[in-house]
Amino acid sequence: MILAGPNRTKEIASYIEGYYFLIPWAPDMWVPFARRLFRSLKAGGRKACLVRNLTAIAFASVVLTGTALVPANAENPEIASRRAAERTDFTNEEIRDGFFKIAFRAELQLDAPAERVRKFDDPVRIFVISAGGRDRRSEIAAVVDDIRSHVDHLDVAVTNDPSAANFVVRLVQKRKFNSTIRALYGKERAKQIKQSLSPECLSGIGKDELFRIRRAEVILPVDAGDFTFYDCAYEEMLQALGAINDDGSVPWTMFNDDVQMGFFDVYDQYLLNILYDPRIRPGMTKEEVSAVLPEVLSTARTWVRNVNPPRHANSENPPGRSNQRSP
């Protein structure tokens, strides 16, 4: 992860599914917060949340998310079939309900609950590290372009300068996923994550005391098949932008155990466009968002309608429909 502050460790009391343990943590301004770390891409999967609390001067936090990938042969055709079957018409209440459930909540929070908006308020610059195996940096760049083109007011782009990045995507082979977690988060912490949650994709955010996201990290296996790669990439990257929670009661969002997309669906475009509207500020409460949501939602509807072409519009090579075949 991109570290901030002096390079020394802190011991953080953590909680996973009822168990306390100590974790070495490096950046002074980051404190773990809450997020689920497990997900099965098949029916019957479960989610779990990692919650940590530490008294620190900045009272910042880190959110960890994860997606457990089940081996599958689904590739481009599965993404195309899901895109064709996608529901695209939603009521205001359906969108509102999903936004409040996804953008505010967090699972198993140990410290005092703080249901606030969390988002970047600076340009997001993503540095992609290809650490072996198939080089899918160009595919991540296409995903980033796709997200940018569908979310108004979100300044996000890939950078080749690691010092300019506030968001890192690490592309690793499945067999090196666990060792990558150990290298980034420490042996004991990685051991507990593996034993309790068994994630195969991981993402995290670091926010400051004003609930502004300052750092984000995503770890993706490159050799899990096209469908699982894209499904994981879109979900984890969008969650790292602030769509943090998962909720099984929202059947149209990718932020749901039982829903897999592999592309940036229309419903979640509504959620991200609401989140990144300038009238929605980091740290806002539900009551504050409710006061401006009618106007914000109207703007989001216009944007989403205008940027989405007819369902059968031609596209030479959209993300998830690469001409390159998996080895």
PDB file of N, CA and C in Angstrom, residues 38-48 68 70 256-258 260:
ATOM      1  N   PHE A  38     -14.621 -11.343   2.123  1.00  0.00           N
ATOM      2  CA  PHE A  38     -14.847 -12.626   1.468  1.00  0.00           C
ATOM      3  C   PHE A  38     -16.063 -12.561   0.583  1.00  0.00           C
ATOM      4  N   ARG A  39     -15.938 -13.189  -0.556  1.00  0.00           N
ATOM      5  CA  ARG A  39     -17.094 -13.300  -1.428  1.00  0.00           C
ATOM      6  C   ARG A  39     -16.918 -14.444  -2.381  1.00  0.00           C
ATOM      7  N   SER A  40     -17.937 -15.259  -2.545  1.00  0.00           N
ATOM      8  CA  SER A  40     -17.918 -16.306  -3.555  1.00  0.00           C
ATOM      9  C   SER A  40     -18.671 -15.801  -4.759  1.00  0.00           C
ATOM     10  N   LEU A  41     -18.147 -16.071  -5.948  1.00  0.00           N
ATOM     11  CA  LEU A  41     -18.821 -15.624  -7.163  1.00  0.00           C
ATOM     12  C   LEU A  41     -19.985 -16.531  -7.517  1.00  0.00           C
ATOM     13  N   LYS A  42     -20.107 -17.643  -6.820  1.00  0.00           N
ATOM     14  CA  LYS A  42     -21.209 -18.551  -7.083  1.00  0.00           C
ATOM     15  C   LYS A  42     -22.264 -18.401  -5.995  1.00  0.00           C
ATOM     16  N   ALA A  43     -23.451 -18.942  -6.261  1.00  0.00           N
ATOM     17  CA  ALA A  43     -24.527 -18.856  -5.284  1.00  0.00           C
ATOM     18  C   ALA A  43     -24.091 -19.525  -3.987  1.00  0.00           C
ATOM     19  N   GLY A  44     -24.565 -18.970  -2.886  1.00  0.00           N
ATOM     20  CA  GLY A  44     -24.222 -19.531  -1.593  1.00  0.00           C
ATOM     21  C   GLY A  44     -23.008 -18.900  -0.969  1.00  0.00           C
ATOM     22  N   GLY A  45     -22.400 -17.935  -1.648  1.00  0.00           N
ATOM     23  CA  GLY A  45     -21.229 -17.269  -1.086  1.00  0.00           C
ATOM     24  C   GLY A  45     -21.612 -16.422   0.115  1.00  0.00           C
ATOM     25  N   ARG A  46     -20.629 -16.120   0.957  1.00  0.00           N
ATOM     26  CA  ARG A  46     -20.886 -15.291   2.120  1.00  0.00           C
ATOM     27  C   ARG A  46     -19.897 -14.143   2.131  1.00  0.00           C
ATOM     28  N   LYS A  47     -20.199 -13.126   2.917  1.00  0.00           N
ATOM     29  CA  LYS A  47     -19.309 -11.986   3.065  1.00  0.00           C
ATOM     30  C   LYS A  47     -18.963 -11.809   4.530  1.00  0.00           C
ATOM     31  N   ALA A  48     -17.783 -11.312   4.753  1.00  0.00           N
ATOM     32  CA  ALA A  48     -17.364 -11.003   6.116  1.00  0.00           C
ATOM     33  C   ALA A  48     -16.704  -9.645   6.120  1.00  0.00           C
ATOM     34  N   ALA A  68     -13.722 -13.161  -3.221  1.00  0.00           N
ATOM     35  CA  ALA A  68     -13.155 -14.488  -3.376  1.00  0.00           C
ATOM     36  C   ALA A  68     -13.592 -15.041  -4.715  1.00  0.00           C
ATOM     37  N   VAL A  70     -14.043 -17.924  -7.496  1.00  0.00           N
ATOM     38  CA  VAL A  70     -14.187 -19.351  -7.696  1.00  0.00           C
ATOM     39  C   VAL A  70     -13.781 -19.664  -9.121  1.00  0.00           C
ATOM     40  N   ASN A 256     -23.312  -6.791  -4.078  1.00  0.00           N
ATOM     41  CA  ASN A 256     -24.268  -7.767  -3.548  1.00  0.00           C
ATOM     42  C   ASN A 256     -23.659  -9.144  -3.779  1.00  0.00           C
ATOM     43  N   ASP A 257     -23.634  -9.984  -2.745  1.00  0.00           N
ATOM     44  CA  ASP A 257     -23.030 -11.318  -2.857  1.00  0.00           C
ATOM     45  C   ASP A 257     -23.531 -12.114  -4.051  1.00  0.00           C
ATOM     46  N   ASP A 258     -24.809 -11.984  -4.346  1.00  0.00           N
ATOM     47  CA  ASP A 258     -25.422 -12.848  -5.343  1.00  0.00           C
ATOM     48  C   ASP A 258     -25.472 -12.241  -6.737  1.00  0.00           C
ATOM     49  N   GLN A 260     -23.243 -10.765  -9.978  1.00  0.00           N
ATOM     50  CA  GLN A 260     -21.969 -10.607 -10.678  1.00  0.00           C
ATOM     51  C   GLN A 260     -22.240  -9.964 -12.029  1.00  0.00           C
TER      52      GLN A 260
END
